[in-house]
Short mmCIF file of C-alpha atoms in Angstrom, two decimals:
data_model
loop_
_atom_site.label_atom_id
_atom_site.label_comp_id
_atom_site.label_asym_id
_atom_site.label_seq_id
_atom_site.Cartn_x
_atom_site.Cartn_y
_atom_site.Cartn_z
CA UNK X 1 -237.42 -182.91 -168.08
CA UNK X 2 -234.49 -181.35 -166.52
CA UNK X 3 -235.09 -179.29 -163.63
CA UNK X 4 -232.96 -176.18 -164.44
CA UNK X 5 -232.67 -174.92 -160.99
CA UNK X 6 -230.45 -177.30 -159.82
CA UNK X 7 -228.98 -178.05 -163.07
CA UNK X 8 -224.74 -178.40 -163.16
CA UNK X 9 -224.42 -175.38 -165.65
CA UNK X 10 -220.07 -174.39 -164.48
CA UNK X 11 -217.81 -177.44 -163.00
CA UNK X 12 -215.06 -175.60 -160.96
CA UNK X 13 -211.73 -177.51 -160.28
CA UNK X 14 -208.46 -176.62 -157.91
CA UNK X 15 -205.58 -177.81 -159.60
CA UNK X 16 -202.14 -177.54 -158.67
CA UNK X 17 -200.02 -180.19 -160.68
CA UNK X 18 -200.13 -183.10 -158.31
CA UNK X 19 -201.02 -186.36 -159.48
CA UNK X 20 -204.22 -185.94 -157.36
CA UNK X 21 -205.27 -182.95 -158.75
CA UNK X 22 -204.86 -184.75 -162.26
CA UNK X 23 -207.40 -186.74 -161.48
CA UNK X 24 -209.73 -184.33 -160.27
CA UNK X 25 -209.52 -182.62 -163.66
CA UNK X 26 -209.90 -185.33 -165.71
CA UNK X 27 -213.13 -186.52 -163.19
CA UNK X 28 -214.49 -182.52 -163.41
CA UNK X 29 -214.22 -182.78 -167.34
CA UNK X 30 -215.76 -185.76 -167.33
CA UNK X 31 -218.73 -184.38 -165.30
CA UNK X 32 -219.09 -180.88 -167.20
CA UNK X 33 -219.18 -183.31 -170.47
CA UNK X 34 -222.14 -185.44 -168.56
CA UNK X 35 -223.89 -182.37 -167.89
CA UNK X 36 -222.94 -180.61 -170.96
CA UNK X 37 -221.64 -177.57 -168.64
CA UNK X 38 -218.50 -175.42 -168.66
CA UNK X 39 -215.08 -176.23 -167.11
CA UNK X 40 -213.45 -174.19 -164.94
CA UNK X 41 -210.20 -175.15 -164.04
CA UNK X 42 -208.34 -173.18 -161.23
CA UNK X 43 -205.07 -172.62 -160.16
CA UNK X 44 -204.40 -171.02 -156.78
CA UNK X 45 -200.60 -169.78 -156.63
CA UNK X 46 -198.56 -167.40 -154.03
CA UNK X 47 -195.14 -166.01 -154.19
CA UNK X 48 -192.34 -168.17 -153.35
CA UNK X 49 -192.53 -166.74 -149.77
CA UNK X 50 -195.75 -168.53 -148.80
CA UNK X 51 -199.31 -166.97 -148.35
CA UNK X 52 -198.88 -165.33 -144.91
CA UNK X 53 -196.13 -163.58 -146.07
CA UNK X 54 -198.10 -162.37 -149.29
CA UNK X 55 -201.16 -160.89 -146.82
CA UNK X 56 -198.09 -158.85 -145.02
CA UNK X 57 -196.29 -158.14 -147.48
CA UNK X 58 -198.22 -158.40 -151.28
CA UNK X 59 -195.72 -158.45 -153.87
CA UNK X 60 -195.02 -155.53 -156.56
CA UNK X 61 -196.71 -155.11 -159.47
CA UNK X 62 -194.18 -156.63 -161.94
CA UNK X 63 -193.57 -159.24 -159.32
CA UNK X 64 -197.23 -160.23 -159.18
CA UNK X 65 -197.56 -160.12 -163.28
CA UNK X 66 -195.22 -162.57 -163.45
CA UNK X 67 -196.31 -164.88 -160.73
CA UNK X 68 -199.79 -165.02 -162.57
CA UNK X 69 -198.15 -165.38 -165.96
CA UNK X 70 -196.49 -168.19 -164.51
CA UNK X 71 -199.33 -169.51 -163.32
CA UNK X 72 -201.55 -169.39 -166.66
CA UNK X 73 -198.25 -171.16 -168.30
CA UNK X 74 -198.65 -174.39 -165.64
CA UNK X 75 -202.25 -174.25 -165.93
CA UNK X 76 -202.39 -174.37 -169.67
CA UNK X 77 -199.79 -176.82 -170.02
CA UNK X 78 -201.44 -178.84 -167.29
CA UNK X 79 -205.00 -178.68 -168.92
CA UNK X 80 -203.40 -179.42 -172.45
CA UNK X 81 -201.47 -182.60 -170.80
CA UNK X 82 -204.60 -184.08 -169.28
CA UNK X 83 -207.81 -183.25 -171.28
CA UNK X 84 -206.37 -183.67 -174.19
CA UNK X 85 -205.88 -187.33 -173.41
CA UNK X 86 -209.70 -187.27 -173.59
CA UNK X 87 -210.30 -186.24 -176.67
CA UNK X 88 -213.53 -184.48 -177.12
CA UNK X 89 -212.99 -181.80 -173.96
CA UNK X 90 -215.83 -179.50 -172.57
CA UNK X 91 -215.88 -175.68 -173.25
CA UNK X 92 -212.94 -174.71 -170.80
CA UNK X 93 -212.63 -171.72 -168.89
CA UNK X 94 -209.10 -171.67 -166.75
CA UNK X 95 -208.86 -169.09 -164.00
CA UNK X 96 -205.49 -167.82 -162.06
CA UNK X 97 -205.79 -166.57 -158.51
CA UNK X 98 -203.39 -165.42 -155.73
CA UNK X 99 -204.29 -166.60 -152.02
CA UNK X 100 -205.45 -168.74 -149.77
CA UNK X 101 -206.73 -172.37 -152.26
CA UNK X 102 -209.77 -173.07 -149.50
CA UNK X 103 -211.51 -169.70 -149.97
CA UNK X 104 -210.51 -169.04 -153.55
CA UNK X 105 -211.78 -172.28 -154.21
CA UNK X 106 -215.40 -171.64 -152.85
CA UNK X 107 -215.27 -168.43 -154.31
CA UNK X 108 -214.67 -169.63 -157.72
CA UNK X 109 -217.61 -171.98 -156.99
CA UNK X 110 -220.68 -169.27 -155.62
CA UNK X 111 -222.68 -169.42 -158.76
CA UNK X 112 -226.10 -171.03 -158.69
CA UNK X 113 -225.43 -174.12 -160.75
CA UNK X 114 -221.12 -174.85 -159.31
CA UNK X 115 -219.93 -177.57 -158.68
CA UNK X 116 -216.69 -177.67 -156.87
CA UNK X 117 -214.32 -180.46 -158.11
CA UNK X 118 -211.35 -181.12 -156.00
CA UNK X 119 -208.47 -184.01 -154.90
CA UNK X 120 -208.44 -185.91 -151.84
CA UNK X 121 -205.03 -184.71 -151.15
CA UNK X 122 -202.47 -186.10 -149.06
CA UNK X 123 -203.87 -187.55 -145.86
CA UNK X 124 -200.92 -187.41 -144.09
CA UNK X 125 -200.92 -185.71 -140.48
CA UNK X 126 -198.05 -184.13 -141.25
CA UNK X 127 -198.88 -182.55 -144.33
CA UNK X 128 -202.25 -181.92 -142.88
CA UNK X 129 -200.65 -179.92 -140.05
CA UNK X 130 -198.48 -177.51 -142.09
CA UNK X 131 -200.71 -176.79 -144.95
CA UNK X 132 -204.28 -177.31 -143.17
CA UNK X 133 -206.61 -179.48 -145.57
CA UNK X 134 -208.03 -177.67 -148.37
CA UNK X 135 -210.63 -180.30 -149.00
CA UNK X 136 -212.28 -179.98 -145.64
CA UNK X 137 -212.34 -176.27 -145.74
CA UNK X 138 -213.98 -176.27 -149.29
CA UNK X 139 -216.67 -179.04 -148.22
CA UNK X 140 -217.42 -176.69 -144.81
CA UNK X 141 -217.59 -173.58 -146.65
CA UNK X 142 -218.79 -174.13 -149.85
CA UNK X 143 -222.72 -173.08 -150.72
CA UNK X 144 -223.14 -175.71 -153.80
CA UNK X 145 -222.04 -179.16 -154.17
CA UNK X 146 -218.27 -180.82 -153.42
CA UNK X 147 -216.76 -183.47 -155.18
CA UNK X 148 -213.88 -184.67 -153.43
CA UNK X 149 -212.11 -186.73 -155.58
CA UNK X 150 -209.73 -189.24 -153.45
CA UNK X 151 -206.23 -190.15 -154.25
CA UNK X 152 -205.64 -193.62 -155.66
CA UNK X 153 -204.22 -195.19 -152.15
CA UNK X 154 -207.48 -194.66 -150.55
CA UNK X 155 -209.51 -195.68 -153.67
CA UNK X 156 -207.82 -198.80 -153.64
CA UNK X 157 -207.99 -198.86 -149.95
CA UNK X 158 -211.80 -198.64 -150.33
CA UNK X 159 -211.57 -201.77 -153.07
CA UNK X 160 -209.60 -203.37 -150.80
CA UNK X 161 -212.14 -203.43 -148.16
CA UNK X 162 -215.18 -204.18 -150.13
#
């Protein structure tokens, strides 16, 4: 018997085009299919001029609609590329946001019964320093489960060493 309080009932995912975020959507599918549970794909976007500038500055209403048009476009087009290479996809539920990707993230996620999908990312220092890491914000913040999908370099890395 399944115990239905800790039951997988929504699989959230960041996604954001990269090859790593690819694979955490096709590895959150996979999981909301093994737990026969909703996906929630999620793409966090900001105005060309970055995030802090968007929190000083929020752009205009028409500016804004089509930012988060955009947005739904890439997601859609994303979601289409990938699941439908699996065939038989999970009910999917795709969700646009504007912001910072760590806290929208865990938002997305606060249901009982989340699970938070996301890539490994880059693990370069350099990209680390400008952008901050997503991935350790989300597993530090987060009140349910993280999956951190890695990238393929440090899967085979991991191979590699076994």
């Amino acid at each position: 018997m399944m115990n239905t309080v800790n039951a997988v009932r929504r699989v959230v995912v960041g996604v954001n085009g990269s090859v790593g975020s690819s694979r955490a959507l096709r590895r959150a599918a996979d999981e909301a299919r093994r737990h026969h549970a909703q996906l929630c794909p999620v793409m966090i976007y900001s105005s060309p001029q970055g995030d802090y500038i968007d929190m000083l500055w929020p752009p205009d209403a028409e500016t804004e609609h089509e930012l988060a048009s955009d947005a739904r476009h890439r997601l859609a087009g994303i979601c289409h590329r990938v699941l439908d290479q699996q065939g038989d996809g999970p009910c999917c539920a795709p969700v646009v946001a504007r912001g910072p990707a760590g806290p929208l993230l865990v938002q997305a996620a606060d249901r009982d019964g989340d699970l938070l999908v996301i890539g490994g990312g880059s693990r370069g220092m350099l990209s680390r320093l400008v952008s901050g890491s997503v991935g350790r914000y989300c597993v530090r913040h987060a009140e349910g489960p993280v999956l951190v999908v890695p990238d393929e370099e440090s899967a085979d890395e991991a191979s590699d060493a076994a």
